[in-house]
Amino acid sequence: MTGEIKKEINAVTDSTTAKVTDKELELINAYSRRKLTKDEVYVFGVVLCDNDIDRDNERFTVESLFELEKLFVGKTGIFDHSPTAKNQTARIFACSVESVDGRKTATGDDYFRLTARAYIPKTKGNDEIIQAIDSGILKEVSIGCAAGEVKCSVCGESLNHCSHIKGETYGGRKCYGELCGIYDAYEWSFVAVPAQRSAGVIKSFKGKEMKMEEILKSIYTEKDINLSGEECKKLCSYIDELKKSAADGVYYRDSLTSEVLRLSAVVQPDISRETMESVAKSMSVVQLKEFKNAFEKRADSILPSVPQLYKQKNNITAESNGNFKI
Ligand SMILES: [Zn+2]
């Protein structure tokens, strides 16, 4: 799919509603190999995302939240912070889009958020993790999803193709990206060291190489951006390419300028080299080329062109040599 964007979002757990209902137990048991009792599962909530504008000047549409609601059910969460926790997984067994009474988004729309319910079997090995979630130590969860398109809030086109820039204001309307066409949700994981991560929503373009225009657009528009090592490398080699092209450009301009100065001396000898030099400096490469072509035509009518002279001279020499040979 073109314009594929993989998002990583920081979500937060909510352990305040750890009580399991009968209905929930039924949903959980649809995933477990053997029937679990209420005492055998630890259930917690996760606030996955909402429809408010985030730090990247992007937001999920309400429609996207409903797409994610379907996609996140059944997705497993991993605890990759500890090597001993490799086989421990939590699983989302229910998702729901909910409105929060009276709350509005930054754009003045009704606020909606996507919450999930997840469970972990209460086994001996899971004790520590359950305690960490319960006490709020394991609070941040990283989730990922794929959006087909980021639409511009100003013109409705894909932000990759329109001229608007996220975060800028156009006619009193702020431009932001609307994440549309959500078609996948990925495994989620508890964030390794929550204390060291900045609060709020963190998204990256992980899993997808950023196009150079996207990198440049980010640099021009975002206050602080995060580039991966791979993206930095890409940016550096792009700059190296630009340097090479710039050097070629300087070389081309210099040779064009000296051609114009040489021809100017032939076709308009009354104008000094200094004057012509300063005029040439203010000309664009296209203008220099135009002058060169015009001067060449005039020079041809005044003097025969250099190659002709050279040829004639050679012919004479050859003939003379020939004469001498005989
Ligand atoms: Zn636009």
JSON list of N, CA and C in Angstrom, two decimals, residues 144-217:
[
{"chain": "A", "resi": 144, "resn": "GLY", "atom": "N", "xyz": [1.58, -0.39, 18.43]},
{"chain": "A", "resi": 144, "resn": "GLY", "atom": "CA", "xyz": [1.87, 0.03, 17.06]},
{"chain": "A", "resi": 144, "resn": "GLY", "atom": "C", "xyz": [0.72, -0.30, 16.13]},
{"chain": "A", "resi": 145, "resn": "CYS", "atom": "N", "xyz": [0.55, 0.54, 15.12]},
{"chain": "A", "resi": 145, "resn": "CYS", "atom": "CA", "xyz": [-0.48, 0.25, 14.14]},
{"chain": "A", "resi": 145, "resn": "CYS", "atom": "C", "xyz": [-0.06, 0.80, 12.79]},
{"chain": "A", "resi": 146, "resn": "ALA", "atom": "N", "xyz": [-0.75, 0.40, 11.76]},
{"chain": "A", "resi": 146, "resn": "ALA", "atom": "CA", "xyz": [-0.41, 0.87, 10.42]},
{"chain": "A", "resi": 146, "resn": "ALA", "atom": "C", "xyz": [-1.56, 1.69, 9.85]},
{"chain": "A", "resi": 147, "resn": "ALA", "atom": "N", "xyz": [-1.22, 2.88, 9.38]},
{"chain": "A", "resi": 147, "resn": "ALA", "atom": "CA", "xyz": [-2.22, 3.76, 8.76]},
{"chain": "A", "resi": 147, "resn": "ALA", "atom": "C", "xyz": [-1.93, 3.84, 7.27]},
{"chain": "A", "resi": 148, "resn": "GLY", "atom": "N", "xyz": [-2.97, 3.79, 6.48]},
{"chain": "A", "resi": 148, "resn": "GLY", "atom": "CA", "xyz": [-2.78, 3.85, 5.04]},
{"chain": "A", "resi": 148, "resn": "GLY", "atom": "C", "xyz": [-2.44, 5.25, 4.56]},
{"chain": "A", "resi": 149, "resn": "GLU", "atom": "N", "xyz": [-2.93, 6.23, 5.31]},
{"chain": "A", "resi": 149, "resn": "GLU", "atom": "CA", "xyz": [-2.76, 7.60, 4.83]},
{"chain": "A", "resi": 149, "resn": "GLU", "atom": "C", "xyz": [-2.82, 8.61, 5.97]},
{"chain": "A", "resi": 150, "resn": "VAL", "atom": "N", "xyz": [-2.06, 9.68, 5.81]},
{"chain": "A", "resi": 150, "resn": "VAL", "atom": "CA", "xyz": [-2.18, 10.81, 6.73]},
{"chain": "A", "resi": 150, "resn": "VAL", "atom": "C", "xyz": [-2.76, 11.96, 5.91]},
{"chain": "A", "resi": 151, "resn": "LYS", "atom": "N", "xyz": [-4.01, 12.30, 6.21]},
{"chain": "A", "resi": 151, "resn": "LYS", "atom": "CA", "xyz": [-4.67, 13.35, 5.43]},
{"chain": "A", "resi": 151, "resn": "LYS", "atom": "C", "xyz": [-4.46, 14.73, 6.04]},
{"chain": "A", "resi": 152, "resn": "CYS", "atom": "N", "xyz": [-4.36, 15.72, 5.17]},
{"chain": "A", "resi": 152, "resn": "CYS", "atom": "CA", "xyz": [-4.19, 17.10, 5.60]},
{"chain": "A", "resi": 152, "resn": "CYS", "atom": "C", "xyz": [-5.55, 17.63, 6.09]},
{"chain": "A", "resi": 153, "resn": "SER", "atom": "N", "xyz": [-5.54, 18.27, 7.27]},
{"chain": "A", "resi": 153, "resn": "SER", "atom": "CA", "xyz": [-6.80, 18.77, 7.82]},
{"chain": "A", "resi": 153, "resn": "SER", "atom": "C", "xyz": [-7.29, 20.02, 7.09]},
{"chain": "A", "resi": 154, "resn": "VAL", "atom": "N", "xyz": [-6.40, 20.65, 6.34]},
{"chain": "A", "resi": 154, "resn": "VAL", "atom": "CA", "xyz": [-6.78, 21.88, 5.64]},
{"chain": "A", "resi": 154, "resn": "VAL", "atom": "C", "xyz": [-7.44, 21.57, 4.30]},
{"chain": "A", "resi": 155, "resn": "CYS", "atom": "N", "xyz": [-6.79, 20.73, 3.49]},
{"chain": "A", "resi": 155, "resn": "CYS", "atom": "CA", "xyz": [-7.32, 20.49, 2.14]},
{"chain": "A", "resi": 155, "resn": "CYS", "atom": "C", "xyz": [-7.86, 19.09, 1.92]},
{"chain": "A", "resi": 156, "resn": "GLY", "atom": "N", "xyz": [-7.59, 18.18, 2.86]},
{"chain": "A", "resi": 156, "resn": "GLY", "atom": "CA", "xyz": [-8.14, 16.83, 2.72]},
{"chain": "A", "resi": 156, "resn": "GLY", "atom": "C", "xyz": [-7.31, 15.89, 1.86]},
{"chain": "A", "resi": 157, "resn": "GLU", "atom": "N", "xyz": [-6.25, 16.44, 1.25]},
{"chain": "A", "resi": 157, "resn": "GLU", "atom": "CA", "xyz": [-5.37, 15.59, 0.44]},
{"chain": "A", "resi": 157, "resn": "GLU", "atom": "C", "xyz": [-4.39, 14.87, 1.35]},
{"chain": "A", "resi": 158, "resn": "SER", "atom": "N", "xyz": [-3.65, 13.93, 0.78]},
{"chain": "A", "resi": 158, "resn": "SER", "atom": "CA", "xyz": [-2.60, 13.27, 1.54]},
{"chain": "A", "resi": 158, "resn": "SER", "atom": "C", "xyz": [-1.52, 14.30, 1.86]},
{"chain": "A", "resi": 159, "resn": "LEU", "atom": "N", "xyz": [-1.03, 14.29, 3.10]},
{"chain": "A", "resi": 159, "resn": "LEU", "atom": "CA", "xyz": [-0.02, 15.29, 3.50]},
{"chain": "A", "resi": 159, "resn": "LEU", "atom": "C", "xyz": [1.28, 15.13, 2.71]},
{"chain": "A", "resi": 160, "resn": "ASN", "atom": "N", "xyz": [1.46, 13.94, 2.12]},
{"chain": "A", "resi": 160, "resn": "ASN", "atom": "CA", "xyz": [2.66, 13.72, 1.29]},
{"chain": "A", "resi": 160, "resn": "ASN", "atom": "C", "xyz": [2.57, 14.50, -0.01]},
{"chain": "A", "resi": 161, "resn": "HIS", "atom": "N", "xyz": [1.35, 14.83, -0.42]},
{"chain": "A", "resi": 161, "resn": "HIS", "atom": "CA", "xyz": [1.19, 15.42, -1.74]},
{"chain": "A", "resi": 161, "resn": "HIS", "atom": "C", "xyz": [0.77, 16.88, -1.75]},
{"chain": "A", "resi": 162, "resn": "CYS", "atom": "N", "xyz": [0.26, 17.38, -0.62]},
{"chain": "A", "resi": 162, "resn": "CYS", "atom": "CA", "xyz": [-0.18, 18.78, -0.64]},
{"chain": "A", "resi": 162, "resn": "CYS", "atom": "C", "xyz": [0.94, 19.69, -0.12]},
{"chain": "A", "resi": 163, "resn": "SER", "atom": "N", "xyz": [0.70, 20.98, -0.20]},
{"chain": "A", "resi": 163, "resn": "SER", "atom": "CA", "xyz": [1.76, 21.93, 0.15]},
{"chain": "A", "resi": 163, "resn": "SER", "atom": "C", "xyz": [1.68, 22.39, 1.61]},
{"chain": "A", "resi": 164, "resn": "HIS", "atom": "N", "xyz": [0.63, 21.95, 2.31]},
{"chain": "A", "resi": 164, "resn": "HIS", "atom": "CA", "xyz": [0.48, 22.39, 3.70]},
{"chain": "A", "resi": 164, "resn": "HIS", "atom": "C", "xyz": [1.45, 21.68, 4.62]},
{"chain": "A", "resi": 165, "resn": "ILE", "atom": "N", "xyz": [1.79, 22.35, 5.68]},
{"chain": "A", "resi": 165, "resn": "ILE", "atom": "CA", "xyz": [2.77, 21.80, 6.62]},
{"chain": "A", "resi": 165, "resn": "ILE", "atom": "C", "xyz": [2.14, 21.67, 8.01]},
{"chain": "A", "resi": 166, "resn": "LYS", "atom": "N", "xyz": [2.27, 20.48, 8.58]},
{"chain": "A", "resi": 166, "resn": "LYS", "atom": "CA", "xyz": [1.70, 20.22, 9.91]},
{"chain": "A", "resi": 166, "resn": "LYS", "atom": "C", "xyz": [2.19, 21.26, 10.91]},
{"chain": "A", "resi": 167, "resn": "GLY", "atom": "N", "xyz": [1.28, 21.78, 11.70]},
{"chain": "A", "resi": 167, "resn": "GLY", "atom": "CA", "xyz": [1.65, 22.73, 12.75]},
{"chain": "A", "resi": 167, "resn": "GLY", "atom": "C", "xyz": [1.53, 24.18, 12.32]},
{"chain": "A", "resi": 168, "resn": "GLU", "atom": "N", "xyz": [1.50, 24.41, 10.99]},
{"chain": "A", "resi": 168, "resn": "GLU", "atom": "CA", "xyz": [1.36, 25.78, 10.48]},
{"chain": "A", "resi": 168, "resn": "GLU", "atom": "C", "xyz": [-0.14, 26.14, 10.44]},
{"chain": "A", "resi": 169, "resn": "THR", "atom": "N", "xyz": [-0.39, 27.45, 10.43]},
{"chain": "A", "resi": 169, "resn": "THR", "atom": "CA", "xyz": [-1.79, 27.89, 10.39]},
{"chain": "A", "resi": 169, "resn": "THR", "atom": "C", "xyz": [-2.10, 28.53, 9.04]},
{"chain": "A", "resi": 170, "resn": "TYR", "atom": "N", "xyz": [-3.23, 28.13, 8.46]},
{"chain": "A", "resi": 170, "resn": "TYR", "atom": "CA", "xyz": [-3.64, 28.66, 7.16]},
{"chain": "A", "resi": 170, "resn": "TYR", "atom": "C", "xyz": [-5.02, 29.28, 7.30]},
{"chain": "A", "resi": 171, "resn": "GLY", "atom": "N", "xyz": [-5.10, 30.58, 7.13]},
{"chain": "A", "resi": 171, "resn": "GLY", "atom": "CA", "xyz": [-6.37, 31.28, 7.24]},
{"chain": "A", "resi": 171, "resn": "GLY", "atom": "C", "xyz": [-7.05, 31.00, 8.57]},
{"chain": "A", "resi": 172, "resn": "GLY", "atom": "N", "xyz": [-6.25, 30.97, 9.64]},
{"chain": "A", "resi": 172, "resn": "GLY", "atom": "CA", "xyz": [-6.80, 30.75, 10.97]},
{"chain": "A", "resi": 172, "resn": "GLY", "atom": "C", "xyz": [-7.00, 29.28, 11.31]},
{"chain": "A", "resi": 173, "resn": "ARG", "atom": "N", "xyz": [-6.75, 28.40, 10.34]},
{"chain": "A", "resi": 173, "resn": "ARG", "atom": "CA", "xyz": [-6.91, 26.97, 10.61]},
{"chain": "A", "resi": 173, "resn": "ARG", "atom": "C", "xyz": [-5.56, 26.29, 10.71]},
{"chain": "A", "resi": 174, "resn": "LYS", "atom": "N", "xyz": [-5.38, 25.57, 11.81]},
{"chain": "A", "resi": 174, "resn": "LYS", "atom": "CA", "xyz": [-4.10, 24.88, 12.01]},
{"chain": "A", "resi": 174, "resn": "LYS", "atom": "C", "xyz": [-4.09, 23.59, 11.21]},
{"chain": "A", "resi": 175, "resn": "CYS", "atom": "N", "xyz": [-2.97, 23.33, 10.57]},
{"chain": "A", "resi": 175, "resn": "CYS", "atom": "CA", "xyz": [-2.84, 22.11, 9.78]},
{"chain": "A", "resi": 175, "resn": "CYS", "atom": "C", "xyz": [-2.34, 20.97, 10.67]},
{"chain": "A", "resi": 176, "resn": "TYR", "atom": "N", "xyz": [-3.05, 19.85, 10.63]},
{"chain": "A", "resi": 176, "resn": "TYR", "atom": "CA", "xyz": [-2.59, 18.65, 11.33]},
{"chain": "A", "resi": 176, "resn": "TYR", "atom": "C", "xyz": [-2.91, 17.43, 10.47]},
{"chain": "A", "resi": 177, "resn": "GLY", "atom": "N", "xyz": [-2.27, 16.33, 10.81]},
{"chain": "A", "resi": 177, "resn": "GLY", "atom": "CA", "xyz": [-2.46, 15.11, 10.02]},
{"chain": "A", "resi": 177, "resn": "GLY", "atom": "C", "xyz": [-3.54, 14.24, 10.61]},
{"chain": "A", "resi": 178, "resn": "GLU", "atom": "N", "xyz": [-4.43, 13.76, 9.77]},
{"chain": "A", "resi": 178, "resn": "GLU", "atom": "CA", "xyz": [-5.48, 12.85, 10.23]},
{"chain": "A", "resi": 178, "resn": "GLU", "atom": "C", "xyz": [-5.12, 11.44, 9.79]},
{"chain": "A", "resi": 179, "resn": "LEU", "atom": "N", "xyz": [-4.92, 10.57, 10.79]},
{"chain": "A", "resi": 179, "resn": "LEU", "atom": "CA", "xyz": [-4.51, 9.20, 10.50]},
{"chain": "A", "resi": 179, "resn": "LEU", "atom": "C", "xyz": [-5.72, 8.40, 10.03]},
{"chain": "A", "resi": 180, "resn": "CYS", "atom": "N", "xyz": [-5.68, 8.01, 8.78]},
{"chain": "A", "resi": 180, "resn": "CYS", "atom": "CA", "xyz": [-6.83, 7.33, 8.17]},
{"chain": "A", "resi": 180, "resn": "CYS", "atom": "C", "xyz": [-6.44, 5.96, 7.63]},
{"chain": "A", "resi": 181, "resn": "GLY", "atom": "N", "xyz": [-7.47, 5.19, 7.32]},
{"chain": "A", "resi": 181, "resn": "GLY", "atom": "CA", "xyz": [-7.26, 3.89, 6.68]},
{"chain": "A", "resi": 181, "resn": "GLY", "atom": "C", "xyz": [-6.41, 2.95, 7.52]},
{"chain": "A", "resi": 182, "resn": "ILE", "atom": "N", "xyz": [-6.74, 2.86, 8.80]},
{"chain": "A", "resi": 182, "resn": "ILE", "atom": "CA", "xyz": [-5.99, 1.95, 9.68]},
{"chain": "A", "resi": 182, "resn": "ILE", "atom": "C", "xyz": [-6.26, 0.52, 9.24]},
{"chain": "A", "resi": 183, "resn": "TYR", "atom": "N", "xyz": [-5.21, -0.22, 8.97]},
{"chain": "A", "resi": 183, "resn": "TYR", "atom": "CA", "xyz": [-5.46, -1.59, 8.50]},
{"chain": "A", "resi": 183, "resn": "TYR", "atom": "C", "xyz": [-4.71, -2.66, 9.27]},
{"chain": "A", "resi": 184, "resn": "ASP", "atom": "N", "xyz": [-3.92, -2.27, 10.25]},
{"chain": "A", "resi": 184, "resn": "ASP", "atom": "CA", "xyz": [-3.26, -3.31, 11.05]},
{"chain": "A", "resi": 184, "resn": "ASP", "atom": "C", "xyz": [-2.91, -2.77, 12.43]},
{"chain": "A", "resi": 185, "resn": "ALA", "atom": "N", "xyz": [-2.90, -3.67, 13.39]},
{"chain": "A", "resi": 185, "resn": "ALA", "atom": "CA", "xyz": [-2.44, -3.35, 14.75]},
{"chain": "A", "resi": 185, "resn": "ALA", "atom": "C", "xyz": [-1.44, -4.43, 15.12]},
{"chain": "A", "resi": 186, "resn": "TYR", "atom": "N", "xyz": [-0.38, -4.04, 15.80]},
{"chain": "A", "resi": 186, "resn": "TYR", "atom": "CA", "xyz": [0.69, -4.98, 16.09]},
{"chain": "A", "resi": 186, "resn": "TYR", "atom": "C", "xyz": [0.72, -5.39, 17.56]},
{"chain": "A", "resi": 187, "resn": "GLU", "atom": "N", "xyz": [1.59, -6.33, 17.80]},
{"chain": "A", "resi": 187, "resn": "GLU", "atom": "CA", "xyz": [1.87, -6.77, 19.17]},
{"chain": "A", "resi": 187, "resn": "GLU", "atom": "C", "xyz": [2.28, -5.55, 19.99]},
{"chain": "A", "resi": 188, "resn": "TRP", "atom": "N", "xyz": [1.96, -5.54, 21.22]},
{"chain": "A", "resi": 188, "resn": "TRP", "atom": "CA", "xyz": [2.32, -4.39, 22.05]},
{"chain": "A", "resi": 188, "resn": "TRP", "atom": "C", "xyz": [3.30, -4.82, 23.13]},
{"chain": "A", "resi": 189, "resn": "SER", "atom": "N", "xyz": [3.98, -3.89, 23.73]},
{"chain": "A", "resi": 189, "resn": "SER", "atom": "CA", "xyz": [4.94, -4.26, 24.76]},
{"chain": "A", "resi": 189, "resn": "SER", "atom": "C", "xyz": [5.03, -3.21, 25.85]},
{"chain": "A", "resi": 190, "resn": "PHE", "atom": "N", "xyz": [5.39, -3.68, 27.03]},
{"chain": "A", "resi": 190, "resn": "PHE", "atom": "CA", "xyz": [5.58, -2.74, 28.13]},
{"chain": "A", "resi": 190, "resn": "PHE", "atom": "C", "xyz": [6.90, -2.02, 27.94]},
{"chain": "A", "resi": 191, "resn": "VAL", "atom": "N", "xyz": [6.87, -0.73, 28.13]},
{"chain": "A", "resi": 191, "resn": "VAL", "atom": "CA", "xyz": [8.05, 0.08, 27.88]},
{"chain": "A", "resi": 191, "resn": "VAL", "atom": "C", "xyz": [9.09, -0.20, 28.97]},
{"chain": "A", "resi": 192, "resn": "ALA", "atom": "N", "xyz": [10.34, -0.42, 28.51]},
{"chain": "A", "resi": 192, "resn": "ALA", "atom": "CA", "xyz": [11.40, -0.87, 29.39]},
{"chain": "A", "resi": 192, "resn": "ALA", "atom": "C", "xyz": [11.61, 0.01, 30.62]},
{"chain": "A", "resi": 193, "resn": "VAL", "atom": "N", "xyz": [11.96, 1.26, 30.41]},
{"chain": "A", "resi": 193, "resn": "VAL", "atom": "CA", "xyz": [12.24, 2.13, 31.55]},
{"chain": "A", "resi": 193, "resn": "VAL", "atom": "C", "xyz": [11.35, 3.37, 31.44]},
{"chain": "A", "resi": 194, "resn": "PRO", "atom": "N", "xyz": [10.13, 3.27, 31.92]},
{"chain": "A", "resi": 194, "resn": "PRO", "atom": "CA", "xyz": [9.18, 4.37, 31.76]},
{"chain": "A", "resi": 194, "resn": "PRO", "atom": "C", "xyz": [9.71, 5.71, 32.27]},
{"chain": "A", "resi": 195, "resn": "ALA", "atom": "N", "xyz": [10.46, 5.69, 33.38]},
{"chain": "A", "resi": 195, "resn": "ALA", "atom": "CA", "xyz": [10.93, 6.92, 33.99]},
{"chain": "A", "resi": 195, "resn": "ALA", "atom": "C", "xyz": [11.81, 7.72, 33.04]},
{"chain": "A", "resi": 196, "resn": "GLN", "atom": "N", "xyz": [12.48, 7.04, 32.13]},
{"chain": "A", "resi": 196, "resn": "GLN", "atom": "CA", "xyz": [13.40, 7.74, 31.24]},
{"chain": "A", "resi": 196, "resn": "GLN", "atom": "C", "xyz": [12.73, 8.21, 29.95]},
{"chain": "A", "resi": 197, "resn": "ARG", "atom": "N", "xyz": [11.51, 7.81, 29.79]},
{"chain": "A", "resi": 197, "resn": "ARG", "atom": "CA", "xyz": [10.81, 8.23, 28.58]},
{"chain": "A", "resi": 197, "resn": "ARG", "atom": "C", "xyz": [10.02, 9.49, 28.90]},
{"chain": "A", "resi": 198, "resn": "SER", "atom": "N", "xyz": [9.97, 10.38, 27.94]},
{"chain": "A", "resi": 198, "resn": "SER", "atom": "CA", "xyz": [9.19, 11.58, 28.20]},
{"chain": "A", "resi": 198, "resn": "SER", "atom": "C", "xyz": [7.71, 11.22, 28.18]},
{"chain": "A", "resi": 199, "resn": "ALA", "atom": "N", "xyz": [6.96, 11.96, 28.92]},
{"chain": "A", "resi": 199, "resn": "ALA", "atom": "CA", "xyz": [5.54, 11.66, 29.06]},
{"chain": "A", "resi": 199, "resn": "ALA", "atom": "C", "xyz": [4.80, 11.95, 27.76]},
{"chain": "A", "resi": 200, "resn": "GLY", "atom": "N", "xyz": [3.63, 11.40, 27.65]},
{"chain": "A", "resi": 200, "resn": "GLY", "atom": "CA", "xyz": [2.80, 11.70, 26.49]},
{"chain": "A", "resi": 200, "resn": "GLY", "atom": "C", "xyz": [2.96, 10.68, 25.39]},
{"chain": "A", "resi": 201, "resn": "VAL", "atom": "N", "xyz": [2.48, 11.05, 24.24]},
{"chain": "A", "resi": 201, "resn": "VAL", "atom": "CA", "xyz": [2.46, 10.14, 23.12]},
{"chain": "A", "resi": 201, "resn": "VAL", "atom": "C", "xyz": [3.77, 10.21, 22.36]},
{"chain": "A", "resi": 202, "resn": "ILE", "atom": "N", "xyz": [4.36, 9.09, 22.14]},
{"chain": "A", "resi": 202, "resn": "ILE", "atom": "CA", "xyz": [5.59, 9.05, 21.36]},
{"chain": "A", "resi": 202, "resn": "ILE", "atom": "C", "xyz": [5.34, 8.17, 20.15]},
{"chain": "A", "resi": 203, "resn": "LYS", "atom": "N", "xyz": [5.59, 8.73, 19.00]},
{"chain": "A", "resi": 203, "resn": "LYS", "atom": "CA", "xyz": [5.43, 7.93, 17.80]},
{"chain": "A", "resi": 203, "resn": "LYS", "atom": "C", "xyz": [6.71, 7.97, 17.01]},
{"chain": "A", "resi": 204, "resn": "SER", "atom": "N", "xyz": [6.97, 6.91, 16.32]},
{"chain": "A", "resi": 204, "resn": "SER", "atom": "CA", "xyz": [8.13, 6.93, 15.45]},
{"chain": "A", "resi": 204, "resn": "SER", "atom": "C", "xyz": [7.75, 6.25, 14.15]},
{"chain": "A", "resi": 205, "resn": "PHE", "atom": "N", "xyz": [8.61, 6.36, 13.19]},
{"chain": "A", "resi": 205, "resn": "PHE", "atom": "CA", "xyz": [8.34, 5.74, 11.91]},
{"chain": "A", "resi": 205, "resn": "PHE", "atom": "C", "xyz": [9.04, 4.39, 11.85]},
{"chain": "A", "resi": 206, "resn": "LYS", "atom": "N", "xyz": [9.18, 3.76, 13.00]},
{"chain": "A", "resi": 206, "resn": "LYS", "atom": "CA", "xyz": [9.83, 2.47, 13.12]},
{"chain": "A", "resi": 206, "resn": "LYS", "atom": "C", "xyz": [9.23, 1.48, 12.15]},
{"chain": "A", "resi": 207, "resn": "GLY", "atom": "N", "xyz": [10.09, 0.68, 11.57]},
{"chain": "A", "resi": 207, "resn": "GLY", "atom": "CA", "xyz": [9.60, -0.38, 10.69]},
{"chain": "A", "resi": 207, "resn": "GLY", "atom": "C", "xyz": [9.40, 0.10, 9.27]},
{"chain": "A", "resi": 208, "resn": "LYS", "atom": "N", "xyz": [9.53, 1.39, 9.08]},
{"chain": "A", "resi": 208, "resn": "LYS", "atom": "CA", "xyz": [9.34, 1.91, 7.73]},
{"chain": "A", "resi": 208, "resn": "LYS", "atom": "C", "xyz": [10.41, 2.96, 7.49]},
{"chain": "A", "resi": 209, "resn": "GLU", "atom": "N", "xyz": [11.12, 2.83, 6.41]},
{"chain": "A", "resi": 209, "resn": "GLU", "atom": "CA", "xyz": [12.15, 3.80, 6.11]},
{"chain": "A", "resi": 209, "resn": "GLU", "atom": "C", "xyz": [11.48, 5.11, 5.71]},
{"chain": "A", "resi": 210, "resn": "MET", "atom": "N", "xyz": [11.92, 6.19, 6.34]},
{"chain": "A", "resi": 210, "resn": "MET", "atom": "CA", "xyz": [11.35, 7.49, 6.01]},
{"chain": "A", "resi": 210, "resn": "MET", "atom": "C", "xyz": [11.89, 7.95, 4.67]},
{"chain": "A", "resi": 211, "resn": "LYS", "atom": "N", "xyz": [11.01, 8.50, 3.87]},
{"chain": "A", "resi": 211, "resn": "LYS", "atom": "CA", "xyz": [11.47, 9.07, 2.60]},
{"chain": "A", "resi": 211, "resn": "LYS", "atom": "C", "xyz": [12.18, 10.38, 2.90]},
{"chain": "A", "resi": 212, "resn": "MET", "atom": "N", "xyz": [13.13, 10.75, 2.00]},
{"chain": "A", "resi": 212, "resn": "MET", "atom": "CA", "xyz": [13.89, 11.97, 2.25]},
{"chain": "A", "resi": 212, "resn": "MET", "atom": "C", "xyz": [12.98, 13.19, 2.40]},
{"chain": "A", "resi": 213, "resn": "GLU", "atom": "N", "xyz": [11.90, 13.26, 1.58]},
{"chain": "A", "resi": 213, "resn": "GLU", "atom": "CA", "xyz": [11.00, 14.42, 1.71]},
{"chain": "A", "resi": 213, "resn": "GLU", "atom": "C", "xyz": [10.37, 14.45, 3.10]},
{"chain": "A", "resi": 214, "resn": "GLU", "atom": "N", "xyz": [10.07, 13.25, 3.63]},
{"chain": "A", "resi": 214, "resn": "GLU", "atom": "CA", "xyz": [9.47, 13.18, 4.96]},
{"chain": "A", "resi": 214, "resn": "GLU", "atom": "C", "xyz": [10.45, 13.66, 6.02]},
{"chain": "A", "resi": 215, "resn": "ILE", "atom": "N", "xyz": [11.71, 13.22, 5.87]},
{"chain": "A", "resi": 215, "resn": "ILE", "atom": "CA", "xyz": [12.74, 13.65, 6.82]},
{"chain": "A", "resi": 215, "resn": "ILE", "atom": "C", "xyz": [12.88, 15.17, 6.77]},
{"chain": "A", "resi": 216, "resn": "LEU", "atom": "N", "xyz": [12.96, 15.70, 5.54]},
{"chain": "A", "resi": 216, "resn": "LEU", "atom": "CA", "xyz": [13.14, 17.14, 5.38]},
{"chain": "A", "resi": 216, "resn": "LEU", "atom": "C", "xyz": [11.92, 17.90, 5.90]},
{"chain": "A", "resi": 217, "resn": "LYS", "atom": "N", "xyz": [10.74, 17.37, 5.61]},
{"chain": "A", "resi": 217, "resn": "LYS", "atom": "CA", "xyz": [9.51, 18.01, 6.07]},
{"chain": "A", "resi": 217, "resn": "LYS", "atom": "C", "xyz": [9.50, 18.06, 7.60]}
]
